[in-house]
Amino acid sequence: MRGMSRKSTAGPDLDDISWQIIEQLQEDGRRSYGSIAKAVGLSEAAVRQRVQRLTEAGVMQIVAVTDPLLVGAHRQAMVGVRVSGPIEPVAAALSDMPETIYVVLCAGGFDLLCEIVCDDDAHLADVLASRIRTIPGVAGTESFVYLQLRKESYRWGTH
């Protein structure tokens, strides 16, 4: 792994085999337990158990990732949110919105960053004006509309 320690203070300790399993699944989330077992030197049953433990612990998820443009969502944006008062209720309200795919508390010019996926510009305008800006505690927002996706990677942490 470049630039990142495999030792985590926030979650369970992961040994090299667990990291290898994660890397195998990041390359192909449909890879069979049998082929992962051959690659990491464990039995198929042992790999299955480790994957189950990793997913139950919240260390990883195995999901289908779609391209929003190909499934009808033609507008994506990152929204920086400034909060007056407690941040957690605003983060919870943003997280409950079906259009949000990413909500993070952060330091700097914004208290929260929220990534949203919308059908079109009108939908984006409605989400911003009628839903996000009306959440109690939201003091201000700044939107960063995506024009073109140049890179999206889910392989961080193992390289």
mmCIF file of N, CA and C in Angstrom, residues 47-105:
data_model
loop_
_atom_site.group_PDB
_atom_site.id
_atom_site.type_symbol
_atom_site.label_atom_id
_atom_site.label_comp_id
_atom_site.label_asym_id
_atom_site.label_seq_id
_atom_site.Cartn_x
_atom_site.Cartn_y
_atom_site.Cartn_z
ATOM 1 N N VAL A 47 -11.775 -18.598 3.288
ATOM 2 C CA VAL A 47 -11.993 -17.321 2.597
ATOM 3 C C VAL A 47 -13.427 -16.863 2.808
ATOM 4 N N ARG A 48 -14.381 -17.774 2.666
ATOM 5 C CA ARG A 48 -15.793 -17.439 2.871
ATOM 6 C C ARG A 48 -16.007 -16.870 4.270
ATOM 7 N N GLN A 49 -15.406 -17.507 5.288
ATOM 8 C CA GLN A 49 -15.550 -17.030 6.672
ATOM 9 C C GLN A 49 -14.928 -15.648 6.848
ATOM 10 N N ARG A 50 -13.749 -15.435 6.269
ATOM 11 C CA ARG A 50 -13.092 -14.128 6.388
ATOM 12 C C ARG A 50 -13.900 -13.037 5.708
ATOM 13 N N VAL A 51 -14.425 -13.324 4.515
ATOM 14 C CA VAL A 51 -15.245 -12.333 3.809
ATOM 15 C C VAL A 51 -16.473 -12.002 4.647
ATOM 16 N N GLN A 52 -17.096 -13.007 5.232
ATOM 17 C CA GLN A 52 -18.270 -12.774 6.067
ATOM 18 C C GLN A 52 -17.908 -11.905 7.274
ATOM 19 N N ARG A 53 -16.774 -12.194 7.931
ATOM 20 C CA ARG A 53 -16.349 -11.386 9.082
ATOM 21 C C ARG A 53 -16.049 -9.948 8.676
ATOM 22 N N LEU A 54 -15.394 -9.773 7.509
ATOM 23 C CA LEU A 54 -15.049 -8.423 7.041
ATOM 24 C C LEU A 54 -16.303 -7.615 6.711
ATOM 25 N N THR A 55 -17.293 -8.258 6.113
ATOM 26 C CA THR A 55 -18.522 -7.530 5.778
ATOM 27 C C THR A 55 -19.361 -7.257 7.024
ATOM 28 N N GLU A 56 -19.449 -8.223 7.932
ATOM 29 C CA GLU A 56 -20.215 -8.016 9.164
ATOM 30 C C GLU A 56 -19.591 -6.940 10.046
ATOM 31 N N ALA A 57 -18.262 -6.825 10.014
ATOM 32 C CA ALA A 57 -17.565 -5.806 10.812
ATOM 33 C C ALA A 57 -17.634 -4.424 10.156
ATOM 34 N N GLY A 58 -18.165 -4.363 8.924
ATOM 35 C CA GLY A 58 -18.258 -3.087 8.231
ATOM 36 C C GLY A 58 -16.960 -2.640 7.589
ATOM 37 N N VAL A 59 -15.964 -3.534 7.543
ATOM 38 C CA VAL A 59 -14.680 -3.213 6.927
ATOM 39 C C VAL A 59 -14.849 -3.018 5.428
ATOM 40 N N MET A 60 -15.730 -3.807 4.808
ATOM 41 C CA MET A 60 -15.945 -3.704 3.366
ATOM 42 C C MET A 60 -17.381 -4.057 3.036
ATOM 43 N N GLN A 61 -17.785 -3.654 1.836
ATOM 44 C CA GLN A 61 -19.065 -4.017 1.249
ATOM 45 C C GLN A 61 -18.779 -4.569 -0.138
ATOM 46 N N ILE A 62 -19.594 -5.478 -0.566
ATOM 47 C CA ILE A 62 -19.493 -5.968 -1.939
ATOM 48 C C ILE A 62 -20.771 -5.505 -2.625
ATOM 49 N N VAL A 63 -20.622 -4.562 -3.569
ATOM 50 C CA VAL A 63 -21.782 -3.937 -4.190
ATOM 51 C C VAL A 63 -21.587 -3.817 -5.699
ATOM 52 N N ALA A 64 -22.687 -3.590 -6.397
ATOM 53 C CA ALA A 64 -22.629 -3.269 -7.818
ATOM 54 C C ALA A 64 -22.545 -1.754 -7.939
ATOM 55 N N VAL A 65 -21.556 -1.263 -8.641
ATOM 56 C CA VAL A 65 -21.379 0.176 -8.840
ATOM 57 C C VAL A 65 -21.872 0.514 -10.240
ATOM 58 N N THR A 66 -22.775 1.479 -10.308
ATOM 59 C CA THR A 66 -23.324 1.867 -11.602
ATOM 60 C C THR A 66 -22.705 3.183 -12.067
ATOM 61 N N ASP A 67 -22.801 3.426 -13.346
ATOM 62 C CA ASP A 67 -22.434 4.711 -13.915
ATOM 63 C C ASP A 67 -23.716 5.539 -13.935
ATOM 64 N N PRO A 68 -23.801 6.600 -13.121
ATOM 65 C CA PRO A 68 -25.050 7.371 -13.034
ATOM 66 C C PRO A 68 -25.573 7.845 -14.386
ATOM 67 N N LEU A 69 -24.686 8.214 -15.302
ATOM 68 C CA LEU A 69 -25.123 8.694 -16.610
ATOM 69 C C LEU A 69 -25.842 7.610 -17.403
ATOM 70 N N LEU A 70 -25.440 6.362 -17.211
ATOM 71 C CA LEU A 70 -26.042 5.273 -17.972
ATOM 72 C C LEU A 70 -27.333 4.747 -17.357
ATOM 73 N N VAL A 71 -27.646 5.186 -16.130
ATOM 74 C CA VAL A 71 -28.886 4.744 -15.484
ATOM 75 C C VAL A 71 -29.857 5.901 -15.260
ATOM 76 N N GLY A 72 -29.663 6.991 -16.006
ATOM 77 C CA GLY A 72 -30.643 8.071 -16.003
ATOM 78 C C GLY A 72 -30.371 9.236 -15.071
ATOM 79 N N ALA A 73 -29.306 9.203 -14.315
ATOM 80 C CA ALA A 73 -28.973 10.317 -13.426
ATOM 81 C C ALA A 73 -27.957 11.196 -14.146
ATOM 82 N N HIS A 74 -28.426 12.294 -14.694
ATOM 83 C CA HIS A 74 -27.580 13.112 -15.554
ATOM 84 C C HIS A 74 -26.944 14.302 -14.852
ATOM 85 N N ARG A 75 -27.098 14.406 -13.541
ATOM 86 C CA ARG A 75 -26.473 15.514 -12.840
ATOM 87 C C ARG A 75 -25.964 15.036 -11.478
ATOM 88 N N GLN A 76 -24.671 15.208 -11.269
ATOM 89 C CA GLN A 76 -24.052 14.912 -9.986
ATOM 90 C C GLN A 76 -23.391 16.179 -9.471
ATOM 91 N N ALA A 77 -23.347 16.319 -8.150
ATOM 92 C CA ALA A 77 -22.697 17.482 -7.558
ATOM 93 C C ALA A 77 -22.186 17.132 -6.168
ATOM 94 N N MET A 78 -21.123 17.812 -5.785
ATOM 95 C CA MET A 78 -20.649 17.783 -4.411
ATOM 96 C C MET A 78 -21.148 19.081 -3.792
ATOM 97 N N VAL A 79 -21.755 18.992 -2.629
ATOM 98 C CA VAL A 79 -22.289 20.173 -1.964
ATOM 99 C C VAL A 79 -21.553 20.352 -0.641
ATOM 100 N N GLY A 80 -20.904 21.494 -0.509
ATOM 101 C CA GLY A 80 -20.291 21.857 0.755
ATOM 102 C C GLY A 80 -21.346 22.512 1.622
ATOM 103 N N VAL A 81 -21.453 22.079 2.866
ATOM 104 C CA VAL A 81 -22.506 22.572 3.764
ATOM 105 C C VAL A 81 -21.867 23.180 5.005
ATOM 106 N N ARG A 82 -22.240 24.423 5.310
ATOM 107 C CA ARG A 82 -21.840 25.079 6.556
ATOM 108 C C ARG A 82 -23.006 24.959 7.528
ATOM 109 N N VAL A 83 -22.687 24.617 8.771
ATOM 110 C CA VAL A 83 -23.717 24.353 9.769
ATOM 111 C C VAL A 83 -23.566 25.327 10.936
ATOM 112 N N SER A 84 -24.695 25.819 11.417
ATOM 113 C CA SER A 84 -24.694 26.572 12.673
ATOM 114 C C SER A 84 -25.368 25.674 13.704
ATOM 115 N N GLY A 85 -24.676 25.397 14.771
ATOM 116 C CA GLY A 85 -25.210 24.486 15.776
ATOM 117 C C GLY A 85 -24.654 23.092 15.581
ATOM 118 N N PRO A 86 -25.322 22.111 16.156
ATOM 119 C CA PRO A 86 -24.836 20.729 16.081
ATOM 120 C C PRO A 86 -24.797 20.201 14.642
ATOM 121 N N ILE A 87 -23.705 19.547 14.304
ATOM 122 C CA ILE A 87 -23.520 19.026 12.946
ATOM 123 C C ILE A 87 -24.272 17.713 12.736
ATOM 124 N N GLU A 88 -24.321 16.886 13.752
ATOM 125 C CA GLU A 88 -24.866 15.529 13.603
ATOM 126 C C GLU A 88 -26.298 15.489 13.076
ATOM 127 N N PRO A 89 -27.228 16.339 13.565
ATOM 128 C CA PRO A 89 -28.591 16.282 12.995
ATOM 129 C C PRO A 89 -28.646 16.646 11.506
ATOM 130 N N VAL A 90 -27.795 17.567 11.080
ATOM 131 C CA VAL A 90 -27.751 17.932 9.667
ATOM 132 C C VAL A 90 -27.186 16.764 8.858
ATOM 133 N N ALA A 91 -26.119 16.143 9.360
ATOM 134 C CA ALA A 91 -25.533 14.985 8.680
ATOM 135 C C ALA A 91 -26.558 13.859 8.568
ATOM 136 N N ALA A 92 -27.333 13.648 9.619
ATOM 137 C CA ALA A 92 -28.362 12.595 9.590
ATOM 138 C C ALA A 92 -29.440 12.916 8.563
ATOM 139 N N ALA A 93 -29.875 14.173 8.491
ATOM 140 C CA ALA A 93 -30.912 14.555 7.529
ATOM 141 C C ALA A 93 -30.405 14.395 6.096
ATOM 142 N N LEU A 94 -29.164 14.793 5.851
ATOM 143 C CA LEU A 94 -28.583 14.617 4.516
ATOM 144 C C LEU A 94 -28.475 13.134 4.166
ATOM 145 N N SER A 95 -28.053 12.336 5.128
ATOM 146 C CA SER A 95 -27.888 10.897 4.896
ATOM 147 C C SER A 95 -29.211 10.201 4.583
ATOM 148 N N ASP A 96 -30.306 10.748 5.093
ATOM 149 C CA ASP A 96 -31.622 10.157 4.857
ATOM 150 C C ASP A 96 -32.183 10.466 3.473
ATOM 151 N N MET A 97 -31.594 11.413 2.776
ATOM 152 C CA MET A 97 -32.103 11.789 1.454
ATOM 153 C C MET A 97 -31.721 10.732 0.418
ATOM 154 N N PRO A 98 -32.649 10.290 -0.421
ATOM 155 C CA PRO A 98 -32.325 9.260 -1.413
ATOM 156 C C PRO A 98 -31.298 9.720 -2.448
ATOM 157 N N GLU A 99 -31.176 11.012 -2.678
ATOM 158 C CA GLU A 99 -30.222 11.517 -3.668
ATOM 159 C C GLU A 99 -28.779 11.525 -3.168
ATOM 160 N N THR A 100 -28.565 11.435 -1.864
ATOM 161 C CA THR A 100 -27.197 11.488 -1.344
ATOM 162 C C THR A 100 -26.553 10.116 -1.423
ATOM 163 N N ILE A 101 -25.295 10.125 -1.876
ATOM 164 C CA ILE A 101 -24.552 8.869 -1.944
ATOM 165 C C ILE A 101 -23.305 8.923 -1.069
ATOM 166 N N TYR A 102 -23.041 10.098 -0.490
ATOM 167 C CA TYR A 102 -21.820 10.275 0.287
ATOM 168 C C TYR A 102 -22.023 11.480 1.187
ATOM 169 N N VAL A 103 -21.827 11.299 2.476
ATOM 170 C CA VAL A 103 -21.894 12.405 3.429
ATOM 171 C C VAL A 103 -20.728 12.240 4.388
ATOM 172 N N VAL A 104 -19.935 13.302 4.536
ATOM 173 C CA VAL A 104 -18.769 13.222 5.405
ATOM 174 C C VAL A 104 -18.632 14.504 6.211
ATOM 175 N N LEU A 105 -18.325 14.370 7.504
ATOM 176 C CA LEU A 105 -17.984 15.510 8.337
ATOM 177 C C LEU A 105 -16.541 15.862 8.048
#
